[in-house]
Coordinates of C-alpha atoms in Angstrom, one line a residue:
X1 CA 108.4 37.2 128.0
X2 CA 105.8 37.9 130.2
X3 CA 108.2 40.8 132.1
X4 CA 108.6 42.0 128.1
X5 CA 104.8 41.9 128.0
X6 CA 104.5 43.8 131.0
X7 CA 106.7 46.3 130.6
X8 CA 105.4 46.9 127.0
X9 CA 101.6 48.0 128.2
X10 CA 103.0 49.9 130.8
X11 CA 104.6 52.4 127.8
X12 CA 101.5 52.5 125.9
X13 CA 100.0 53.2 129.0
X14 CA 102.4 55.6 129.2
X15 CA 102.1 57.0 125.8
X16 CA 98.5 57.6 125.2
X17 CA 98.3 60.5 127.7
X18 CA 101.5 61.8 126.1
X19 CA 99.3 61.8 122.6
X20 CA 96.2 63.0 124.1
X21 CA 98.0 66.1 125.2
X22 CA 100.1 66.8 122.4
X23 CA 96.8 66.8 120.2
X24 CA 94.9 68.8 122.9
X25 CA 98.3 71.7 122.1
X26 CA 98.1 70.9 118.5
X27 CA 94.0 72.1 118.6
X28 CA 95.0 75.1 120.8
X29 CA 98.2 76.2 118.3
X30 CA 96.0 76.0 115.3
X31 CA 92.6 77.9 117.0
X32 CA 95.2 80.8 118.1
X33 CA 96.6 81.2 114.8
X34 CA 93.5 81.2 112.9
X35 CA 91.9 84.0 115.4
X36 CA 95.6 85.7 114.8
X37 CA 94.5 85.9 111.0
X38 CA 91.5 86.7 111.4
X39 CA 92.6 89.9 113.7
X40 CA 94.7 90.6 110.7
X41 CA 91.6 90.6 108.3
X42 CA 89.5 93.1 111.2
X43 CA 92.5 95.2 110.8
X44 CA 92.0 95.2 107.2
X45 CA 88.2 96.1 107.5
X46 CA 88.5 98.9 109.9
X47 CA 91.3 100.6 108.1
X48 CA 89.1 100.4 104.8
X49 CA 85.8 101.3 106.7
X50 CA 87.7 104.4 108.4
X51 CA 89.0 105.8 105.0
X52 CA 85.4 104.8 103.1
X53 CA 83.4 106.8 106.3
X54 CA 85.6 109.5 107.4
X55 CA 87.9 110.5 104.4
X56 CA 85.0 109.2 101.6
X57 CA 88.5 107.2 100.2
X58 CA 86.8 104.3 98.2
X59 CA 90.2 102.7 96.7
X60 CA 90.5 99.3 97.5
X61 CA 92.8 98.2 93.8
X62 CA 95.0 100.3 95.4
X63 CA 94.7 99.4 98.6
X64 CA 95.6 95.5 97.4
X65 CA 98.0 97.1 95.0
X66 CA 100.3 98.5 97.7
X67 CA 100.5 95.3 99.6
X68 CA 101.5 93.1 96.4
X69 CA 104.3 95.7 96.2
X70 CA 105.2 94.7 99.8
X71 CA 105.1 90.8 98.9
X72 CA 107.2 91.7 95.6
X73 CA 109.6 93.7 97.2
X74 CA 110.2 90.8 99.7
X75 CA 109.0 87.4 98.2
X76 CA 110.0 88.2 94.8
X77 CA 113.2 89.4 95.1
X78 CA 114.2 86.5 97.4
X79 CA 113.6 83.9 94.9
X80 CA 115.4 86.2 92.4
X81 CA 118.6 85.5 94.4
X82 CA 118.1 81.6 94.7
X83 CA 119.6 79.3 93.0
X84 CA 119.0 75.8 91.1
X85 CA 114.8 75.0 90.7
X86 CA 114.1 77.6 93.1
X87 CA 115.3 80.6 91.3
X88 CA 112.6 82.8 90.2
X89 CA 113.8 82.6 86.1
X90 CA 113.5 79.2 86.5
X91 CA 110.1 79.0 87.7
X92 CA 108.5 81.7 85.5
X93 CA 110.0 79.2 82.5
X94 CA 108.4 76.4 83.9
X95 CA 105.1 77.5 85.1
X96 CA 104.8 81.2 84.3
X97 CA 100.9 80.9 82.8
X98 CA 100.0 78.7 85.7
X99 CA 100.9 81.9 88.1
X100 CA 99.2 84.0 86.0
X101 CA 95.6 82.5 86.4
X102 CA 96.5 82.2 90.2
X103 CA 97.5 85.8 90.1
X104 CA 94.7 86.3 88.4
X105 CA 91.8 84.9 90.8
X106 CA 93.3 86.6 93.7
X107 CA 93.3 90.2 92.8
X108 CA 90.1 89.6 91.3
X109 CA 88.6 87.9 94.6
X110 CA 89.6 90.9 96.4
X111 CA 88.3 93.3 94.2
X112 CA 84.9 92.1 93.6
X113 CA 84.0 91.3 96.9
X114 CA 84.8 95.1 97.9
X115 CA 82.4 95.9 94.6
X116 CA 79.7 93.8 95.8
X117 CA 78.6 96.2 98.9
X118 CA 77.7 98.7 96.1
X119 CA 75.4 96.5 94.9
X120 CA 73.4 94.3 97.3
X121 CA 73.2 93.9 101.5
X122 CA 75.7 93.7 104.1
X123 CA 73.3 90.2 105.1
X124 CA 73.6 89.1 101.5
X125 CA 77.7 89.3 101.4
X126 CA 78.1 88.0 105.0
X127 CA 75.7 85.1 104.1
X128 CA 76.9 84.2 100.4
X129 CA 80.4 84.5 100.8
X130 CA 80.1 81.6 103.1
X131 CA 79.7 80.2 99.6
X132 CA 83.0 79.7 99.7
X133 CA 83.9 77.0 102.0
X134 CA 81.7 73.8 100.6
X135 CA 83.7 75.5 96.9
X136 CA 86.9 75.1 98.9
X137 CA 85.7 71.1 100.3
X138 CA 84.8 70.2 96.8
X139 CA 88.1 71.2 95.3
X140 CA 90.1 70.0 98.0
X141 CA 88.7 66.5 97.7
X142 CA 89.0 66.4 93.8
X143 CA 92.6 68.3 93.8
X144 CA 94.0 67.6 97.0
X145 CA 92.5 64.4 97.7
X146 CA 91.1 65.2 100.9
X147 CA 88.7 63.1 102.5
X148 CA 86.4 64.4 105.3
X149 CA 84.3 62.7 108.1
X150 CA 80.9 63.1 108.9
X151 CA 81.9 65.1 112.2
X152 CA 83.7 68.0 109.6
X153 CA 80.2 68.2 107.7
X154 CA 78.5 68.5 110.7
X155 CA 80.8 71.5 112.0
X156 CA 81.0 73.1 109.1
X157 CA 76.9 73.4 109.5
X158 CA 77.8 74.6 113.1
X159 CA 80.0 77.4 111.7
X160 CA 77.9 78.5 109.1
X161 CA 74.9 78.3 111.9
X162 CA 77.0 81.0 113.9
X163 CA 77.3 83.1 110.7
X164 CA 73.5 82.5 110.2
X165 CA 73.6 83.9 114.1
X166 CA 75.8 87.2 113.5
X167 CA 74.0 88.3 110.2
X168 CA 70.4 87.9 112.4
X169 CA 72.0 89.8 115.0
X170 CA 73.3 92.4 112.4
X171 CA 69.8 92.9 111.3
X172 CA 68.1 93.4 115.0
X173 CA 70.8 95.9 115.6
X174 CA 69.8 98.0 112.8
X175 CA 73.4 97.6 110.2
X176 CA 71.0 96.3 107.5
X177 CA 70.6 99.9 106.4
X178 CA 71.6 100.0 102.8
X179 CA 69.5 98.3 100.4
X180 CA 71.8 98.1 97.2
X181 CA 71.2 99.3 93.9
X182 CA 71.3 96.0 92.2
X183 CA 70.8 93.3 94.4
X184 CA 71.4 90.0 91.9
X185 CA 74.4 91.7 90.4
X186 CA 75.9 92.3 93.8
X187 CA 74.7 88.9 95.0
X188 CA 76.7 87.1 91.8
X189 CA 79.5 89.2 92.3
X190 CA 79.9 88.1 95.9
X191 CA 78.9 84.4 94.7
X192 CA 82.0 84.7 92.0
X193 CA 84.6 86.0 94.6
X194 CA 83.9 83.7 96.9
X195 CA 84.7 81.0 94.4
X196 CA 87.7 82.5 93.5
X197 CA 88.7 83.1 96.7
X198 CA 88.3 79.2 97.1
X199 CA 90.8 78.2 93.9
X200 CA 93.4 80.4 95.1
X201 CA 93.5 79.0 98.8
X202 CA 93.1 75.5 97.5
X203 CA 96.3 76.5 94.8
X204 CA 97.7 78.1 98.1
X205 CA 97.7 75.3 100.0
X206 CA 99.0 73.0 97.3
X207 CA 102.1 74.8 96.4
X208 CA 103.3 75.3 100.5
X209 CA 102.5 71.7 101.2
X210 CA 104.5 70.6 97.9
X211 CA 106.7 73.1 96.7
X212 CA 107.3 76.1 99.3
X213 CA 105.9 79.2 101.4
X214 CA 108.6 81.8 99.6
X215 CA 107.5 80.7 95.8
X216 CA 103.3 81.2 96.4
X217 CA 104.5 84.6 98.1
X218 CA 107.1 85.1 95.6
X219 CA 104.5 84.4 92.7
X220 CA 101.6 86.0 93.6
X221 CA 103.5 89.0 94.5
X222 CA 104.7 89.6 91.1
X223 CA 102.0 88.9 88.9
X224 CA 99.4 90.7 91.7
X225 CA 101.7 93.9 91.3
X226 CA 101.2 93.4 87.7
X227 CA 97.9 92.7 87.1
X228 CA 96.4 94.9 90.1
X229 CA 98.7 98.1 88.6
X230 CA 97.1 97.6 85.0
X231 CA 93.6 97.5 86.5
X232 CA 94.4 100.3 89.0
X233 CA 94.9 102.7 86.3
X234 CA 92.1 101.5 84.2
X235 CA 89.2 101.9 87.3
X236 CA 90.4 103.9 89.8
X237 CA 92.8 106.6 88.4
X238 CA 89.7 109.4 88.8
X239 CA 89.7 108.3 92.5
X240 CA 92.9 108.3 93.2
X241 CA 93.0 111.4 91.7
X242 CA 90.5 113.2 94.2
X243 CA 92.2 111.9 97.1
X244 CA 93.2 114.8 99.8
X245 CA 96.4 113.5 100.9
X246 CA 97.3 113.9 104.7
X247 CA 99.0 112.3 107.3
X248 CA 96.2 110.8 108.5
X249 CA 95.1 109.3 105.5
X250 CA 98.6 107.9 104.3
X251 CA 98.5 106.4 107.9
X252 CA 95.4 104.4 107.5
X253 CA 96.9 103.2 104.2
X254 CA 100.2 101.8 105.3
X255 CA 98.1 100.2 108.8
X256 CA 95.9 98.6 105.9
X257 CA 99.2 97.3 104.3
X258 CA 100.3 96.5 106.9
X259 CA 97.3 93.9 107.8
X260 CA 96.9 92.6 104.4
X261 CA 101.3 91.7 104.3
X262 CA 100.8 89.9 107.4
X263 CA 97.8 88.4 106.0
X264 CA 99.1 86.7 103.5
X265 CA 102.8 86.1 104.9
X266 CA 101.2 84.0 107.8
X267 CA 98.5 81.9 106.2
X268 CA 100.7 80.1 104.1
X269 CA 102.4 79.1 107.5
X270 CA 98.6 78.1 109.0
X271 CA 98.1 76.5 106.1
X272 CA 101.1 74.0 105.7
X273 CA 100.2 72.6 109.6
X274 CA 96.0 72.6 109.1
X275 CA 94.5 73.0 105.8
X276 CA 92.8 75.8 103.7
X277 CA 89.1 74.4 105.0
X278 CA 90.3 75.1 108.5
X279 CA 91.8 78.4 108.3
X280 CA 88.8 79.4 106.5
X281 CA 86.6 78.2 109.0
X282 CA 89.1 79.9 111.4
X283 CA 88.5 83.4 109.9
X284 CA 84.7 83.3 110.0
X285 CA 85.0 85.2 113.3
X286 CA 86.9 88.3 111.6
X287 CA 83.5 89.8 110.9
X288 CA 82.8 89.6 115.0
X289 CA 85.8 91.2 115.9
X290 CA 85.1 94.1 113.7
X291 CA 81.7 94.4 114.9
X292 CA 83.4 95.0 118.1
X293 CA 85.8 97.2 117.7
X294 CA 83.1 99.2 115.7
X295 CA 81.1 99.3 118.9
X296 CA 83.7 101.8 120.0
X297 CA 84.8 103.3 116.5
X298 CA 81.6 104.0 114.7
X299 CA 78.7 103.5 117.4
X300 CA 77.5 100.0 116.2
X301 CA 74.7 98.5 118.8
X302 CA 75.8 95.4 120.7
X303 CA 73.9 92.6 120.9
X304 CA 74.1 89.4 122.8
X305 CA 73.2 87.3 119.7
X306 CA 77.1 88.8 118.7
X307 CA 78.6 86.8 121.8
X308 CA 76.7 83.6 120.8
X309 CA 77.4 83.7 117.7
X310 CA 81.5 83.8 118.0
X311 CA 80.9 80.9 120.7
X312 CA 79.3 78.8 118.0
X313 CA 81.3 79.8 115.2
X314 CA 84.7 78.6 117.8
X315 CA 82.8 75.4 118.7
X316 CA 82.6 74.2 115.2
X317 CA 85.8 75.4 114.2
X318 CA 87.2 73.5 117.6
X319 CA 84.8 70.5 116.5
X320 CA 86.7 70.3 113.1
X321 CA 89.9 70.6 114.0
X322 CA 89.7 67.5 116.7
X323 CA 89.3 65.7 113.9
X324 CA 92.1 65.2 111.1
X325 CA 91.1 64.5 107.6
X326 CA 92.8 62.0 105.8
X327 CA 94.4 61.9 102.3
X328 CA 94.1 59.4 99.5
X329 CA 96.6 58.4 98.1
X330 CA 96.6 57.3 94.5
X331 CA 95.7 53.4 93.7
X332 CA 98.6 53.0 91.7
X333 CA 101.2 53.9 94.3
X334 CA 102.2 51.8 96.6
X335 CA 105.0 53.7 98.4
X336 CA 104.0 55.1 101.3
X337 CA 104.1 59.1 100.9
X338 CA 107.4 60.8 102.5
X339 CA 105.4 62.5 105.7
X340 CA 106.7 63.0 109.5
X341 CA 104.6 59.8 110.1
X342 CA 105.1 58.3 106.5
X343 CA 109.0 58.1 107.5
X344 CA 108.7 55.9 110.6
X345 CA 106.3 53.7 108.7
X346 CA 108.6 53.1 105.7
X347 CA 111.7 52.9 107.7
X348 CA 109.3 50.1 109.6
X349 CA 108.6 48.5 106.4
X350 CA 111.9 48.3 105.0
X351 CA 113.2 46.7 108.3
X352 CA 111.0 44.1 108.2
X353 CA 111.8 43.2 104.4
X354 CA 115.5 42.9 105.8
X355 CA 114.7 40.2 108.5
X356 CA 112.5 38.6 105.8
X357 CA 115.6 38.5 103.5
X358 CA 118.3 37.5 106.4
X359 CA 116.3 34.8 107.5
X360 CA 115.8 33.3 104.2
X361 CA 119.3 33.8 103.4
X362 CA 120.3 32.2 106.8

């Protein structure tokens, strides 16, 4: 027994660096994939800010309207070609008006955060459409159950402390140029996207955690294409219209597709392993890496406050993700959910009831 004992803390001994490390590579996957989104989302932002500056191309319905084309042609027509639950008939029967709204909230999340600029400051949108995330924590803790620590309140401060940082550092560098025509409008419009951005990642990150990656795409790719092609032709046909097509041009609109596909094809995938607070804490730093590729492209003014400002930004988001949150479960359950580690702990369970029952049987 006591070579048994022995040998036992030696493996635990054993298996806590093992753990340690495998948590220090889970940290590092999930900070690289967020920054790889939020690379996708500068892409986005220069391409638009190239064809608004250069070209005077102001189009962004159609802008989102191409890429839900991309995510119908793909997404779509995949789940047209399954069979059984998955088939897209199937699920349109079931839950058709429930894709709708979802639909819905994301063309209309992009849309009126591109409109807000018109109205009120580049500080303003940068600042209130941080509104987003404590939306996105409240609805994750009511919908998805989520329970957060004090230490993700206190790095979600952190983060928002770095954006605090880059919007100061916008305004000593001389960006905060344009005043807006109508600042509250603006403001409420950026206040209303950001909360719809918020349901549709929360919806997002329900449906890839309990149903799957290929139906959210699949879904939001048909009724986008739908809803953003009706509203297309009702605001922007005049624009459209007075486009100058060239090469160039068509270029900057298929790189800008090209961002937004892999935009949304990849955070489903960030999403399933983190959760939709995290990726959005993640992407906080796509606003820094167009600053800096602006330094190059349009002649912004650097400033060091921009290099402190993605160091704090990181050190919250790092800060958060050390940390997992925990989800609870309903009282009236009392089977332990199906998860990688819910498996080993029922399969535990159940062996345990089986000695219980042999020995009284014996």
């Amino acid at each position: 027994r006591e070579g048994d004992s022995n040998s036992g803390s030696g493996l635990a001994h054993q298996l806590v660096p093992g753990r340690a490390c495998l948590e220090r590579m889970n940290i590092l996957k999930t900070i690289a994939l967020g920054q790889m989104l939020s690379l996708c989302i500068c892409g986005t932002a220069i391409t638009s800010q190239y064809l608004a500056e250069r070209y005077k191309v102001n189009t962004p319905m159609l802008q989102s309207f191409i890429n839900y084309c991309l995510l119908f042609l793909i997404y779509t027509v995949m789940l047209a070609f399954r069979s059984g639950s998955d088939n897209l008939l199937v699920i349109l029967k079931r839950k058709w008006w429930k894709y709708i709204l979802l639909g819905l909230a994301d063309v209309e999340a992009n849309y009126v955060i591109v409109r807000a600029y018109q109205y009120t400051t580049l500080t303003s949108v940068q600042l209130l459409d941080c509104f987003g995330i404590p939306v996105l924590m409240a609805l994750s803790w009511f919908i998805l159950h989520a329970r957060y620590r004090v230490i993700h309140f206190i790095a979600v401060a952190v983060c928002l402390l770095g954006v605090g940082t880059m919007v100061g550092a916008d305004i000593l560098a001389g960006r905060e140029d344009n005043s807006g025509s109508d600042v509250l409008i603006g403001d409420i419009l950026v206040l209303l996207g950001a909360s719809l951005y918020a349901i549709s990642n929360v919806c997002e990150e329900y449906i890839v955690k309990k149903l799957s990656r290929q139906e959210f795409l699949g879904m939001v790719g048909l009724f986008g294409t739908v809803i953003s092609g009706i509203q297309l032709l009702i605001v922007e046909y005049k624009d459209i219209a007075s486009i100058h097509w060239d090469w160039k041009i068509a270029l900057l609109f298929v790189a800008f597709a090209l961002c937004m596909f892999c935009l949304y094809s990849f955070m489903p995938l960030v999403i399933k392993v983190t959760s939709a607070t995290s990726v959005n804490l993640g992407i906080l730093t796509a606003d820094l890496y167009s600053l800096f590729v602006g330094l190059f492209l349009f002649g912004y003014k650097f400033s060091g406050l921009y290099i402190l400002s993605f160091t704090v930004i990181m050190v919250g988001f790092i800060l958060y993700c050390s940390t997992p949150t925990r989800t609870a479960e309903p009282t009236e359950s009392s089977v332990p959910p199906v998860t990688s580690i819910g498996i080993d702990n029922l399969g535990l369970k159940l062996e345990e009831n089986l000695q219980e029952t042999h020995s009284a049987v014996l």
